[in-house]
mmCIF file of N, CA and C in Angstrom:
data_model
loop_
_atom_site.group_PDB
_atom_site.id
_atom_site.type_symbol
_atom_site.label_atom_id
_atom_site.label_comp_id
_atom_site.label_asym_id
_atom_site.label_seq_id
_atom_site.Cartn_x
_atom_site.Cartn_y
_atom_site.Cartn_z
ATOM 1 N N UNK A 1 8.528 7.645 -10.851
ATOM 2 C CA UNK A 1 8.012 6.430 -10.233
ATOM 3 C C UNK A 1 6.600 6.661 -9.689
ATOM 4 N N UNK A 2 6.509 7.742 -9.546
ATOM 5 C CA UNK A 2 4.855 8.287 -8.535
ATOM 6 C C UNK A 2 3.653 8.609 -9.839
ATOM 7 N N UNK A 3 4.147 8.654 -10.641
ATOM 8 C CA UNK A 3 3.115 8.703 -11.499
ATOM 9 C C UNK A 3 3.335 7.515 -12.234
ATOM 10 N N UNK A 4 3.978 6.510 -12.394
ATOM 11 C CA UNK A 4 4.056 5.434 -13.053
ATOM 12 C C UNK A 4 2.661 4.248 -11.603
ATOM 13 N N UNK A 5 3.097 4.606 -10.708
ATOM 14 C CA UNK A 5 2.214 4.208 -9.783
ATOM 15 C C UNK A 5 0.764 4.622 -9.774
ATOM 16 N N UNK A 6 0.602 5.694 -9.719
ATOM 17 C CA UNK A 6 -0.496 6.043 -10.088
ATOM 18 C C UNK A 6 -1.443 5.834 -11.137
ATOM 19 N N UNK A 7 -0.638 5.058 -12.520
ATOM 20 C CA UNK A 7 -1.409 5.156 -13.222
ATOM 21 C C UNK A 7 -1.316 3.681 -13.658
ATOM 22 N N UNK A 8 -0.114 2.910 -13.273
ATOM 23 C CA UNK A 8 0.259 1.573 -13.504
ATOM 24 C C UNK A 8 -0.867 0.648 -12.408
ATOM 25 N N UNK A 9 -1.054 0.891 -11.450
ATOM 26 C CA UNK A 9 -2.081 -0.053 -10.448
ATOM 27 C C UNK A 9 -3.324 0.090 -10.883
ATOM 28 N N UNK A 10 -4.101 0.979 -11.596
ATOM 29 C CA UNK A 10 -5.414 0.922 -11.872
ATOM 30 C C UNK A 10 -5.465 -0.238 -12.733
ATOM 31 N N UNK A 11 -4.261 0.316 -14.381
ATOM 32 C CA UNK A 11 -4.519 -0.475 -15.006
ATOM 33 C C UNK A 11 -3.827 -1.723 -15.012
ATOM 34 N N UNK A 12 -3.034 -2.186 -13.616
ATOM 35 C CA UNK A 12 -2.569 -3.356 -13.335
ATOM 36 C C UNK A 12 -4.298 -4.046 -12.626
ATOM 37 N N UNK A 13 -4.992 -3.768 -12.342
ATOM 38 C CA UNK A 13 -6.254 -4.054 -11.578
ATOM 39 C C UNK A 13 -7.555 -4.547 -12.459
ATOM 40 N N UNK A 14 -7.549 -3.739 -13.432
ATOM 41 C CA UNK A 14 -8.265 -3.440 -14.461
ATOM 42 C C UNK A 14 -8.045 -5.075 -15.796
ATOM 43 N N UNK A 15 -6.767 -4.443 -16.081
ATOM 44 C CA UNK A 15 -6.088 -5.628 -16.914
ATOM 45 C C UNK A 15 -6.061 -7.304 -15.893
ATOM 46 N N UNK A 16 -6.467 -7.400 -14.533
ATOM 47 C CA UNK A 16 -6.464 -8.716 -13.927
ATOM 48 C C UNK A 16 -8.148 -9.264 -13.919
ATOM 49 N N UNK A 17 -9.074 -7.912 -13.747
ATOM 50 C CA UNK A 17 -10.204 -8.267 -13.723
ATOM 51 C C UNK A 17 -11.088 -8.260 -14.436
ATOM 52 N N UNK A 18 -10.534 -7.541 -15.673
ATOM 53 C CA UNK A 18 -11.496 -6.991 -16.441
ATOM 54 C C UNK A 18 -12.966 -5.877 -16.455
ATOM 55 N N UNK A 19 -12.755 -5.797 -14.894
ATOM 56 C CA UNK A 19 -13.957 -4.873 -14.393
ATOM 57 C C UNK A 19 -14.039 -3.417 -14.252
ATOM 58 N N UNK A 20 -14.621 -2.281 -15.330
ATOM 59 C CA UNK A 20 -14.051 -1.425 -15.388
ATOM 60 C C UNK A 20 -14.281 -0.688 -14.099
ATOM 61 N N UNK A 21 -14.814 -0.808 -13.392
ATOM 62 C CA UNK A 21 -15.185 -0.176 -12.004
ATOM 63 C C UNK A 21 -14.253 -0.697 -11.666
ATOM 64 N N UNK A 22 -13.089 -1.401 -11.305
ATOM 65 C CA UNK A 22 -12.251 -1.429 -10.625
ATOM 66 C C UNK A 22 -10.945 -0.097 -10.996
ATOM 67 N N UNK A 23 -11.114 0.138 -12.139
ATOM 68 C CA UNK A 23 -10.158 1.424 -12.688
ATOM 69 C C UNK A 23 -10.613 2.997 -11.425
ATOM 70 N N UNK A 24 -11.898 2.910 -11.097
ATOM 71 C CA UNK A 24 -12.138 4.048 -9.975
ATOM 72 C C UNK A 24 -11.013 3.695 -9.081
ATOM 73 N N UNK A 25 -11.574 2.499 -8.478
ATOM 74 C CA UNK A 25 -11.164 2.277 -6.960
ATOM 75 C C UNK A 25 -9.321 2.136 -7.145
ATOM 76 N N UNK A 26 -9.056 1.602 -8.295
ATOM 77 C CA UNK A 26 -7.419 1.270 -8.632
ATOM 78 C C UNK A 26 -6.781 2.687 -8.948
ATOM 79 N N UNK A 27 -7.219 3.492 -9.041
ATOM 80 C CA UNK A 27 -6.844 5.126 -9.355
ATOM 81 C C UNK A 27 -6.575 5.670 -8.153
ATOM 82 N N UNK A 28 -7.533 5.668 -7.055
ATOM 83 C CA UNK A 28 -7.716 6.276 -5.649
ATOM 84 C C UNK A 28 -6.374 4.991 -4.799
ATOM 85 N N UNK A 29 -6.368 3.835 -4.992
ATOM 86 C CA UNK A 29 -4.996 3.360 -4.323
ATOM 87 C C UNK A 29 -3.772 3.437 -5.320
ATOM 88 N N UNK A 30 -3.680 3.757 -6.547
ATOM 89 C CA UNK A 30 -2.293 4.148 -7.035
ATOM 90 C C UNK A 30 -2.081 5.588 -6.608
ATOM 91 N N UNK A 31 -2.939 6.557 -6.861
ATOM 92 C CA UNK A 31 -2.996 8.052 -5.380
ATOM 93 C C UNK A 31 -2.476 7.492 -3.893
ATOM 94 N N UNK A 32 -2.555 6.518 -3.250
ATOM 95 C CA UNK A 32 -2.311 6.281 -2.127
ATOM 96 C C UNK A 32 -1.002 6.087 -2.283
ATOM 97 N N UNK A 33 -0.639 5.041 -2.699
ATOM 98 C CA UNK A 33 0.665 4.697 -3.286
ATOM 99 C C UNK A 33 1.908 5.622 -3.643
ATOM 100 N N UNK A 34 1.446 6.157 -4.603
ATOM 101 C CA UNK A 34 2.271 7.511 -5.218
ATOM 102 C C UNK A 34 2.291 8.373 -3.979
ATOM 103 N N UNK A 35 1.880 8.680 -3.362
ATOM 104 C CA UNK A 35 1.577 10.013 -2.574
ATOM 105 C C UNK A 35 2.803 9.062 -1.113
ATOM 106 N N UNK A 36 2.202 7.899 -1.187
ATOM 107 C CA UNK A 36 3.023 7.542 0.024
ATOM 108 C C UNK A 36 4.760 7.391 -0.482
ATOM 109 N N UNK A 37 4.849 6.757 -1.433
ATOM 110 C CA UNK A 37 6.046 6.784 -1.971
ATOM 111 C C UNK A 37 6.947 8.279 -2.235
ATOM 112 N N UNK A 38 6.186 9.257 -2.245
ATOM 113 C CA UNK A 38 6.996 10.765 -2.309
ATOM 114 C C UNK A 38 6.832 11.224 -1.386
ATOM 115 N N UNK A 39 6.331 10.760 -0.215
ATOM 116 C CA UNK A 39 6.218 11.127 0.835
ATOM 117 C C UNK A 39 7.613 11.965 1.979
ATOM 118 N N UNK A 40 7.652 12.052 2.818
ATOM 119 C CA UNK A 40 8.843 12.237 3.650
ATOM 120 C C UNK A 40 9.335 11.540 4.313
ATOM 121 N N UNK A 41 8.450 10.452 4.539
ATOM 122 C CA UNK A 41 8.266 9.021 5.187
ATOM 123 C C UNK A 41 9.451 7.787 4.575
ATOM 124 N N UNK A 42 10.131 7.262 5.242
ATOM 125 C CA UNK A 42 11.251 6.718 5.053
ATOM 126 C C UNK A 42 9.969 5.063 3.750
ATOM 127 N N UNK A 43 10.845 5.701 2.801
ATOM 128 C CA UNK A 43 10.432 4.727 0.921
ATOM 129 C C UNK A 43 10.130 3.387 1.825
ATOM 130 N N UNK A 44 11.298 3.069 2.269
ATOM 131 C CA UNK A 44 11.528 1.362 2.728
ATOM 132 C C UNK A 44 11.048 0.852 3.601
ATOM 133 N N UNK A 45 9.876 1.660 4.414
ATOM 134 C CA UNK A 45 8.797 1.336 5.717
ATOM 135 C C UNK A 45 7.780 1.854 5.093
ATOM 136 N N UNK A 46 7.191 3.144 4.879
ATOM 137 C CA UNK A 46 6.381 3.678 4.304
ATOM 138 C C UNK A 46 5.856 3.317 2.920
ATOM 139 N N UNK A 47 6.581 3.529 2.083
ATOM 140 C CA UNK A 47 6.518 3.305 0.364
ATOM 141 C C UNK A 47 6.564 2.009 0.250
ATOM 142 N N UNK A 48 7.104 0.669 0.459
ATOM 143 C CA UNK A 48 7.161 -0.031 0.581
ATOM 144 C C UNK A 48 6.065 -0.678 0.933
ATOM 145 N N UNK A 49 5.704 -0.492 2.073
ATOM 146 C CA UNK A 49 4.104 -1.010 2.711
ATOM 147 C C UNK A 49 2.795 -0.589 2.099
ATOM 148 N N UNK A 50 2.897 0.618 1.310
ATOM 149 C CA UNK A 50 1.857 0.748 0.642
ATOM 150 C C UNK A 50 1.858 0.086 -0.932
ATOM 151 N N UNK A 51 2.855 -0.045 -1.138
ATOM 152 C CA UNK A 51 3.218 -1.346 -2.366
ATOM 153 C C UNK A 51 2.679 -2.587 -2.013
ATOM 154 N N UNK A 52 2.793 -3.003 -0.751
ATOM 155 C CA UNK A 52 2.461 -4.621 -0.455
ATOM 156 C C UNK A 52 0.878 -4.512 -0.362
ATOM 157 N N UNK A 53 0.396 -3.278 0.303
ATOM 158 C CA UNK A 53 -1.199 -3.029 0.274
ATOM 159 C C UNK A 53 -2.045 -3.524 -1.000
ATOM 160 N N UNK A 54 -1.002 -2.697 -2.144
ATOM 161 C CA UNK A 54 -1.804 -2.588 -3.254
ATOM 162 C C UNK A 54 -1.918 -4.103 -4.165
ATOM 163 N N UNK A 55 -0.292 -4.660 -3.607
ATOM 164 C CA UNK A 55 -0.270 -5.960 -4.130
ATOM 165 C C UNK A 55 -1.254 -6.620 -3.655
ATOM 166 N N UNK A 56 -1.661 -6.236 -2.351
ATOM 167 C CA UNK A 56 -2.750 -7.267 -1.679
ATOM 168 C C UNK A 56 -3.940 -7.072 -2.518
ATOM 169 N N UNK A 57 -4.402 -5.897 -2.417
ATOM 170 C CA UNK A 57 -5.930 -5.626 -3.563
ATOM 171 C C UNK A 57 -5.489 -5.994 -5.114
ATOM 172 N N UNK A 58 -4.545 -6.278 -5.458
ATOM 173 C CA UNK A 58 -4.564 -6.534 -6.775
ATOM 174 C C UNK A 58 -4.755 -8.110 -7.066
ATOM 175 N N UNK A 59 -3.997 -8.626 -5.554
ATOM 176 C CA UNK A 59 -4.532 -10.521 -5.915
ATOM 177 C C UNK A 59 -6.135 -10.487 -5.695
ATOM 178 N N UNK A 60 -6.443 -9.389 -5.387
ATOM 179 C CA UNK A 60 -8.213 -9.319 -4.852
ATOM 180 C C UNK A 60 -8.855 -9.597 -6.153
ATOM 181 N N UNK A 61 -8.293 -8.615 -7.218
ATOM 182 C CA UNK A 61 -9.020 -8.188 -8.267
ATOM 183 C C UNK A 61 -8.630 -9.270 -9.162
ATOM 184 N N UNK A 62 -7.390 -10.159 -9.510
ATOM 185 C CA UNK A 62 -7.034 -11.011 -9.812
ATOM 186 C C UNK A 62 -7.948 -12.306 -9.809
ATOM 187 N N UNK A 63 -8.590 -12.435 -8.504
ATOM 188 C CA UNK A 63 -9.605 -13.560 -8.386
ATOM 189 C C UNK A 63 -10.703 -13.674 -9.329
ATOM 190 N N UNK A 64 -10.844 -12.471 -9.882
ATOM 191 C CA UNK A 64 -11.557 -12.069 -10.718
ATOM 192 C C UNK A 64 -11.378 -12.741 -12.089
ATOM 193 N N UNK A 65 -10.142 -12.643 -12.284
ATOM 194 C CA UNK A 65 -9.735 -13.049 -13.829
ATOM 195 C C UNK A 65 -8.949 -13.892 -13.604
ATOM 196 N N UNK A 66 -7.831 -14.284 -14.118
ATOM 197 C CA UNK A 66 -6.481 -15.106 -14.387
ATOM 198 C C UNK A 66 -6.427 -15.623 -12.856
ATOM 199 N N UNK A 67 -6.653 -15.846 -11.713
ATOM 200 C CA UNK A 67 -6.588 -16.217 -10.501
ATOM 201 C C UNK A 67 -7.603 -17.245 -9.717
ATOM 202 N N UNK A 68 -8.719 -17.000 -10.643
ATOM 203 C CA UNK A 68 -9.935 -17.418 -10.364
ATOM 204 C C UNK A 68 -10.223 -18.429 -9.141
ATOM 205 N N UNK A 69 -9.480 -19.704 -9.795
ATOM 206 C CA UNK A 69 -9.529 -21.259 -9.211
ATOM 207 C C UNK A 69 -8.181 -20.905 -8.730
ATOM 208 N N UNK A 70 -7.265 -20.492 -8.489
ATOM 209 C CA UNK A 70 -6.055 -20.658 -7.338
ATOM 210 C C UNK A 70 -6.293 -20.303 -6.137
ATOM 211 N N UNK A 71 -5.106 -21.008 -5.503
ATOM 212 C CA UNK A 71 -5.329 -20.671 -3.891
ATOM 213 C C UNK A 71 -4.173 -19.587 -3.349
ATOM 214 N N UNK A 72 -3.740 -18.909 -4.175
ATOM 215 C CA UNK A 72 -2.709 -18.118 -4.199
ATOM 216 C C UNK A 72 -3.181 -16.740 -3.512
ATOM 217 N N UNK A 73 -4.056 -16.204 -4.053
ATOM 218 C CA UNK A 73 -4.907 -14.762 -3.162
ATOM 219 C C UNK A 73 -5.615 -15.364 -1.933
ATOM 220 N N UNK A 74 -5.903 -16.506 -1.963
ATOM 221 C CA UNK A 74 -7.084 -17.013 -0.472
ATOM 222 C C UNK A 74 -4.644 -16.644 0.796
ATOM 223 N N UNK A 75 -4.483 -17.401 0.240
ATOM 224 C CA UNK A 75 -3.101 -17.436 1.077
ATOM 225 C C UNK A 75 -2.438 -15.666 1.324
ATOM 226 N N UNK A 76 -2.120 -15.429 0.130
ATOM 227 C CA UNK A 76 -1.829 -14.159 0.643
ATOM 228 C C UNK A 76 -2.234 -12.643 0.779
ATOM 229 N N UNK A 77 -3.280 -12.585 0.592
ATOM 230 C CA UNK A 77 -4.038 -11.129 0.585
ATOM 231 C C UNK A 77 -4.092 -10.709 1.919
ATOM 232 N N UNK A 78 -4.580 -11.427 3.067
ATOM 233 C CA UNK A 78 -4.575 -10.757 4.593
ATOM 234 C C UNK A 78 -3.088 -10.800 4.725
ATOM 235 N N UNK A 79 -1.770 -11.670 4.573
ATOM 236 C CA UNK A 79 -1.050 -11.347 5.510
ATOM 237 C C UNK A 79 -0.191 -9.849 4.612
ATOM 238 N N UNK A 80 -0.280 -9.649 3.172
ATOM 239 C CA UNK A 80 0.196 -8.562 2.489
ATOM 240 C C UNK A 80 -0.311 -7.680 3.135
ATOM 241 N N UNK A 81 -1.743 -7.799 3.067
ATOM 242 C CA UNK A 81 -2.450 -6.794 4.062
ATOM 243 C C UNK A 81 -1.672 -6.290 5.177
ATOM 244 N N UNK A 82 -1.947 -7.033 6.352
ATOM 245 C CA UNK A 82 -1.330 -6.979 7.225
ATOM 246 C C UNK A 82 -0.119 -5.743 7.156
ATOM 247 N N UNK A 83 0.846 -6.502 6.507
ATOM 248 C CA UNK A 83 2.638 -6.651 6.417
ATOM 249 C C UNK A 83 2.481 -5.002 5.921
ATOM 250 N N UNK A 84 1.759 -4.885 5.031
ATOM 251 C CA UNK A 84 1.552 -3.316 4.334
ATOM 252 C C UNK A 84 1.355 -2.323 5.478
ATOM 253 N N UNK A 85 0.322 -2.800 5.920
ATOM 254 C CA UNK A 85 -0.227 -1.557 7.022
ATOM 255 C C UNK A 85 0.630 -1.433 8.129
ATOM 256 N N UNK A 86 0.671 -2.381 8.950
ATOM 257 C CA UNK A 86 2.230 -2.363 9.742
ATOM 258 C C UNK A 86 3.225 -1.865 9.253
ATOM 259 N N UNK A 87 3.763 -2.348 8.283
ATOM 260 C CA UNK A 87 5.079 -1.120 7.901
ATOM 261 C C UNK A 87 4.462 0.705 7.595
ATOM 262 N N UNK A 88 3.254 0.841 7.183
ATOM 263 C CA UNK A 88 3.131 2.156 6.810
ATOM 264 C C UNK A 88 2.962 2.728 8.452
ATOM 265 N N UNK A 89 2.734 2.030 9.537
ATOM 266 C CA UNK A 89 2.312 2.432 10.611
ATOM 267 C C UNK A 89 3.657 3.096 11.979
ATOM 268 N N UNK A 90 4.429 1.874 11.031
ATOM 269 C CA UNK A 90 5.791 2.107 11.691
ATOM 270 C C UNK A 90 6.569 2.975 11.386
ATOM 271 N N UNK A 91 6.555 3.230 9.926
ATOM 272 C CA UNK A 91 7.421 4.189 9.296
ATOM 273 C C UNK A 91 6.677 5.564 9.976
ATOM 274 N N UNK A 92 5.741 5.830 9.713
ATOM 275 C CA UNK A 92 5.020 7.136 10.166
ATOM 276 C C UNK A 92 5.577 7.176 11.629
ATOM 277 N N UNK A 93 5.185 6.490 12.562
ATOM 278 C CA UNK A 93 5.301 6.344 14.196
ATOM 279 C C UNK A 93 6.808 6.750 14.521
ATOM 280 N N UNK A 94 7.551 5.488 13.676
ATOM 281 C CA UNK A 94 8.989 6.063 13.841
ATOM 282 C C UNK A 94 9.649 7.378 13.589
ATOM 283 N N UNK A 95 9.479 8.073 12.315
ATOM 284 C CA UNK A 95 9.950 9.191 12.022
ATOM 285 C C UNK A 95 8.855 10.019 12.777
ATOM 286 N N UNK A 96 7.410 10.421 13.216
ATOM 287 C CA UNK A 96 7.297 11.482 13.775
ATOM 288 C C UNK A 96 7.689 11.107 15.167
ATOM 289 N N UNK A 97 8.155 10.100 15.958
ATOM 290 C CA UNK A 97 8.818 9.732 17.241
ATOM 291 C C UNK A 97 10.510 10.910 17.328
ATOM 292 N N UNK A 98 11.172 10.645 15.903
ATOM 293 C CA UNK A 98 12.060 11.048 15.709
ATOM 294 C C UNK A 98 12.343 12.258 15.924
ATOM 295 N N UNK A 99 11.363 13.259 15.085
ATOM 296 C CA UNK A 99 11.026 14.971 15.215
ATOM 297 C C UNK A 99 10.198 15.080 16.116
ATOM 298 N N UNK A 100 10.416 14.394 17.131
ATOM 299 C CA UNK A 100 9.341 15.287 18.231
ATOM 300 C C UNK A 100 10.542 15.034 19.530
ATOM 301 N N UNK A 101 11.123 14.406 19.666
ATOM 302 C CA UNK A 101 12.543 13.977 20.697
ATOM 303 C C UNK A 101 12.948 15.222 21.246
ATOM 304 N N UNK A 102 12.591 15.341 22.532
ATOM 305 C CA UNK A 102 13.039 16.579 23.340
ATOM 306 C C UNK A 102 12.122 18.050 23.219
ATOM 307 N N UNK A 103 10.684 17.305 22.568
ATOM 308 C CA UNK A 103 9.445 18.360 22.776
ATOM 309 C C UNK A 103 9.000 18.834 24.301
ATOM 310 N N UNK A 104 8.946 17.596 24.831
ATOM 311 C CA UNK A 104 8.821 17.922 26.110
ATOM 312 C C UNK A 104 10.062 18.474 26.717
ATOM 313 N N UNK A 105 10.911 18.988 26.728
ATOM 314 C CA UNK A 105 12.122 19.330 27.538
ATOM 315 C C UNK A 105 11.734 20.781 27.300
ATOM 316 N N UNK A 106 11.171 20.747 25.840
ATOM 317 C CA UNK A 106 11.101 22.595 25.626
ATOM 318 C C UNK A 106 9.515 23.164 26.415
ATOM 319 N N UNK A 107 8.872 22.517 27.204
ATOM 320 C CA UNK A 107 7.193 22.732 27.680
ATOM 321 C C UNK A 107 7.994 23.373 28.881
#
């Protein structure tokens, strides 16, 4: 799945915009992606949220091509945004909250 990510979002980005400079920048967030998804970080807060990220930049790149005249990316790109980063923020926060429980008892 981590390399299907990695290599599926560029050219999911690429194939919406036609812009081959978007294949850089779509390479470096399917790396984000992949990396967050094999992470240690609980898939379904973590992995998850960096999925909705990428969905968000992909209606970006979308505007580009096949999206152009819709109002479909103006509507949802900030709150994917959003929804992405918040869950990657929580998942992280939560699980290192988790392994650190009773750090201070040992000081």
């Amino acid at each position: 799945m981590a390399i299907a990510l990695l290599l599926g979002i560029p050219c999911a980005g690429y194939a919406l915009s036609g812009q081959p400079g978007v294949l850089v920048y779509g390479l470096a967030l399917g790396g984000m992606v992949a990396t967050a998804w094999i992470s240690r970080f609980p898939r379904s807060w973590v992995g998850a949220g960096a999925l909705l990220f990428a969905v968000s930049d992909l209606l970006i790149f979308a505007r580009l091509g096949p999206l152009v005249d819709s109002i479909v990316p103006t509507l949802l790109v900030w709150p994917l945004y959003v929804a992405g980063q918040a869950m990657i923020a929580y998942g992280v926060v939560r699980t290192e909250r988790a392994g650190n429980e009773g750090v201070h008892d040992r000081l």
